[in-house]
């Protein structure tokens, strides 16, 4: 029954948002009484939190294997900048494949809609729903970027570069309906997916090459330097 209520609540919150959804609507979808919602979840705020957590946890489980190869490579002391670049390209390709629609069996369009809604209606006490997901993604991004540029892992510019590349990956998401309006596509088939993956990987590697060509930046006021008089 708990799982049935959770599935119904995801659909209700996806359709109407947190403010528009009702416990009566959730109970009707799940074919239970409202008392059952309170028994299993303790009311609407906690049910919303549980619905979002369920999708985020599912997402993290799918992303974890993608990030695992990159994390394993970062453990190698002999990882060269060239090899780090190769691992980064593989990571980018796999990650973009996920956001281009390969979410895995069981993913529902309503999940994407609900996650999008949380940007405007976050669960109580959690203004940033995707903090755990970002943690999974950014460690490989930041670490591989630093290794590819021959810099220490704590380098702030490398983390900023990595965040910029991650933003590119996230922008390549396909709409729940399967469309990619920016390209004028009503659907994304394997050929189009491969095209977008290739463009993304080449774009990100070009960013790495550009920063490698100019070298490390001079210290700025925010990084220990002093401003000019």
Coordinates of C-alpha atoms in Angstrom, one line a residue:
X1 CA 0.0 0.0 0.0
X2 CA 2.8 2.4 0.8
X3 CA 4.3 2.0 -2.7
X4 CA 0.9 2.5 -4.2
X5 CA 0.4 5.8 -2.3
X6 CA 3.9 7.0 -3.3
X7 CA 3.2 6.3 -6.9
X8 CA -0.1 8.1 -6.8
X9 CA 1.4 11.1 -5.0
X10 CA 4.1 11.5 -7.6
X11 CA 1.5 11.6 -10.3
X12 CA -0.7 14.1 -8.3
X13 CA 2.3 16.4 -7.5
X14 CA 3.5 16.2 -11.1
X15 CA 0.1 17.2 -12.5
X16 CA -0.7 19.9 -10.0
X17 CA 2.4 21.0 -8.2
X18 CA 2.7 21.1 -4.4
X19 CA 0.2 23.8 -3.8
X20 CA -2.4 22.5 -6.3
X21 CA -2.2 18.9 -5.2
X22 CA -4.5 17.5 -2.6
X23 CA -4.4 14.6 -0.2
X24 CA -7.9 13.8 -1.4
X25 CA -6.7 13.5 -5.0
X26 CA -3.8 11.3 -3.9
X27 CA -6.0 9.1 -1.9
X28 CA -8.4 8.7 -4.9
X29 CA -5.5 7.8 -7.2
X30 CA -4.2 5.3 -4.8
X31 CA -7.7 3.9 -3.9
X32 CA -7.1 4.4 -0.2
X33 CA -8.6 6.6 2.5
X34 CA -6.9 9.8 3.7
X35 CA -6.1 8.1 7.1
X36 CA -3.7 5.7 5.2
X37 CA -1.7 8.7 3.9
X38 CA -1.2 10.0 7.4
X39 CA -0.4 6.6 8.7
X40 CA 2.4 5.9 6.2
X41 CA 3.7 9.4 5.5
X42 CA 2.3 11.9 8.1
X43 CA 0.6 14.4 5.9
X44 CA 1.1 16.3 2.7
X45 CA 4.5 18.0 3.3
X46 CA 6.2 14.6 4.3
X47 CA 4.5 12.9 1.4
X48 CA 5.9 15.5 -1.0
X49 CA 9.3 15.1 0.5
X50 CA 9.1 11.3 0.1
X51 CA 7.9 11.6 -3.5
X52 CA 10.8 13.8 -4.5
X53 CA 13.3 11.7 -2.5
X54 CA 12.2 8.5 -4.3
X55 CA 12.9 10.0 -7.7
X56 CA 16.2 11.6 -6.6
X57 CA 17.3 8.3 -5.0
X58 CA 16.4 6.4 -8.2
X59 CA 18.3 9.0 -10.3
X60 CA 21.4 8.7 -8.1
X61 CA 21.4 4.9 -8.3
X62 CA 21.4 5.2 -12.1
X63 CA 24.1 7.8 -12.2
X64 CA 26.3 6.1 -9.6
X65 CA 27.7 3.4 -12.1
X66 CA 28.4 6.1 -14.6
X67 CA 30.5 8.1 -12.1
X68 CA 32.2 4.9 -10.6
X69 CA 34.6 4.5 -13.5
X70 CA 35.7 8.1 -13.3
X71 CA 36.2 7.9 -9.6
X72 CA 38.2 4.7 -9.9
X73 CA 40.5 6.4 -12.5
X74 CA 41.0 9.3 -10.1
X75 CA 42.5 6.8 -7.5
X76 CA 45.4 6.1 -9.8
X77 CA 48.5 8.0 -9.0
X78 CA 49.9 7.3 -12.5
X79 CA 46.9 8.8 -14.2
X80 CA 48.4 11.1 -16.9
X81 CA 46.7 14.2 -18.3
X82 CA 46.1 12.4 -21.6
X83 CA 44.5 9.4 -19.9
X84 CA 42.4 11.8 -17.6
X85 CA 41.2 13.5 -20.8
X86 CA 40.2 10.1 -22.3
X87 CA 38.3 9.1 -19.1
X88 CA 36.6 12.5 -19.0
X89 CA 35.4 12.0 -22.6
X90 CA 33.9 8.6 -21.7
X91 CA 32.3 10.1 -18.6
X92 CA 30.8 12.9 -20.7
X93 CA 29.5 10.6 -23.3
X94 CA 27.8 8.2 -20.8
X95 CA 26.4 11.1 -18.7
X96 CA 25.0 12.9 -21.8
X97 CA 23.4 9.6 -22.8
X98 CA 21.5 9.5 -19.6
X99 CA 20.2 13.0 -19.9
X100 CA 19.3 12.5 -23.5
X101 CA 16.7 10.0 -22.5
X102 CA 18.4 6.7 -21.4
X103 CA 17.1 6.9 -17.9
X104 CA 16.7 3.2 -17.6
X105 CA 13.7 0.9 -17.3
X106 CA 11.0 2.2 -15.1
X107 CA 11.5 6.0 -15.6
X108 CA 8.3 7.8 -16.1
X109 CA 7.6 11.2 -17.7
X110 CA 5.8 12.4 -14.5
X111 CA 9.1 12.0 -12.6
X112 CA 10.8 14.5 -14.9
X113 CA 7.9 16.9 -14.5
X114 CA 7.9 16.6 -10.7
X115 CA 11.7 17.2 -10.5
X116 CA 11.3 20.3 -12.7
X117 CA 8.5 21.6 -10.4
X118 CA 10.8 21.3 -7.3
X119 CA 13.0 24.1 -8.7
X120 CA 10.0 26.4 -7.9
X121 CA 8.4 24.4 -5.1
X122 CA 11.2 22.7 -3.1
X123 CA 10.3 20.4 -0.3
X124 CA 10.2 22.0 3.2
X125 CA 13.7 22.5 4.7
X126 CA 15.5 21.5 1.4
X127 CA 15.9 24.5 -0.9
X128 CA 18.2 22.5 -3.1
X129 CA 16.7 19.1 -4.0
X130 CA 19.7 17.9 -6.1
X131 CA 22.5 18.4 -3.7
X132 CA 23.2 14.6 -3.4
X133 CA 23.1 14.2 -7.2
X134 CA 25.5 17.1 -7.7
X135 CA 27.9 15.5 -5.3
X136 CA 27.9 12.3 -7.4
X137 CA 28.5 14.2 -10.6
X138 CA 30.9 16.9 -9.5
X139 CA 33.6 14.8 -7.9
X140 CA 34.5 13.0 -11.2
X141 CA 34.1 16.2 -13.2
X142 CA 36.3 18.4 -11.0
X143 CA 38.9 15.7 -10.4
X144 CA 39.3 14.7 -14.0
X145 CA 39.4 18.3 -15.1
X146 CA 42.2 19.0 -12.7
X147 CA 44.1 15.9 -13.7
X148 CA 43.7 16.7 -17.4
X149 CA 45.1 20.2 -16.8
X150 CA 47.9 18.9 -14.5
X151 CA 46.6 20.9 -11.5
X152 CA 45.8 19.9 -7.9
X153 CA 42.2 18.6 -7.3
X154 CA 41.3 21.5 -5.0
X155 CA 42.0 24.1 -7.8
X156 CA 39.0 26.4 -7.8
X157 CA 39.2 27.3 -11.5
X158 CA 39.1 23.6 -12.4
X159 CA 35.9 23.2 -10.3
X160 CA 34.4 26.2 -12.1
X161 CA 35.4 24.7 -15.5
X162 CA 33.8 21.4 -14.4
X163 CA 30.6 23.1 -13.3
X164 CA 30.4 24.9 -16.7
X165 CA 30.7 21.5 -18.5
X166 CA 28.1 20.0 -16.3
X167 CA 25.8 22.8 -17.1
X168 CA 26.2 22.0 -20.8
X169 CA 25.3 18.3 -20.1
X170 CA 22.2 19.3 -18.2
X171 CA 21.1 21.7 -20.9
X172 CA 21.0 18.7 -23.3
X173 CA 18.1 17.1 -21.5
X174 CA 15.2 15.8 -23.5
X175 CA 11.6 16.9 -22.6
X176 CA 9.4 14.3 -20.9
X177 CA 7.5 14.1 -24.2
X178 CA 10.7 13.1 -26.0
X179 CA 11.1 16.5 -27.8
X180 CA 14.1 18.7 -28.1
X181 CA 12.6 22.0 -29.2
X182 CA 15.9 23.8 -29.5
X183 CA 16.8 21.5 -32.4
X184 CA 13.3 21.4 -33.8
X185 CA 13.1 17.7 -33.1
X186 CA 9.9 15.9 -32.1
X187 CA 11.8 12.9 -30.9
X188 CA 15.5 11.9 -30.3
X189 CA 16.4 8.7 -32.0
X190 CA 19.8 6.9 -31.7
X191 CA 21.3 8.9 -34.6
X192 CA 20.4 12.2 -33.1
X193 CA 21.4 11.1 -29.7
X194 CA 24.9 10.1 -31.0
X195 CA 25.1 13.5 -32.8
X196 CA 24.4 15.5 -29.6
X197 CA 26.7 13.3 -27.5
X198 CA 29.6 13.8 -30.0
X199 CA 29.1 17.6 -30.1
X200 CA 29.0 17.8 -26.3
X201 CA 32.1 15.7 -25.8
X202 CA 34.1 17.7 -28.4
X203 CA 32.9 21.0 -27.0
X204 CA 33.9 20.1 -23.4
X205 CA 37.3 18.7 -24.5
X206 CA 37.9 21.9 -26.5
X207 CA 37.3 23.8 -23.3
X208 CA 39.9 21.7 -21.5
X209 CA 42.4 22.2 -24.4
X210 CA 41.8 26.0 -24.4
X211 CA 42.6 26.2 -20.6
X212 CA 45.6 24.0 -21.0
X213 CA 46.9 26.3 -23.7
X214 CA 46.7 29.4 -21.6
X215 CA 47.9 27.8 -18.4
X216 CA 47.0 28.6 -14.8
X217 CA 45.5 32.1 -14.1
X218 CA 47.3 34.8 -12.3
X219 CA 46.2 35.2 -8.6
X220 CA 43.1 37.5 -8.3
X221 CA 41.9 39.5 -5.3
X222 CA 39.6 36.7 -4.4
X223 CA 42.3 34.1 -4.7
X224 CA 45.0 35.6 -2.5
X225 CA 46.2 38.4 -4.9
X226 CA 45.9 42.1 -4.5
X227 CA 44.0 44.6 -6.6
X228 CA 45.8 47.3 -8.6
X229 CA 46.0 50.7 -7.1

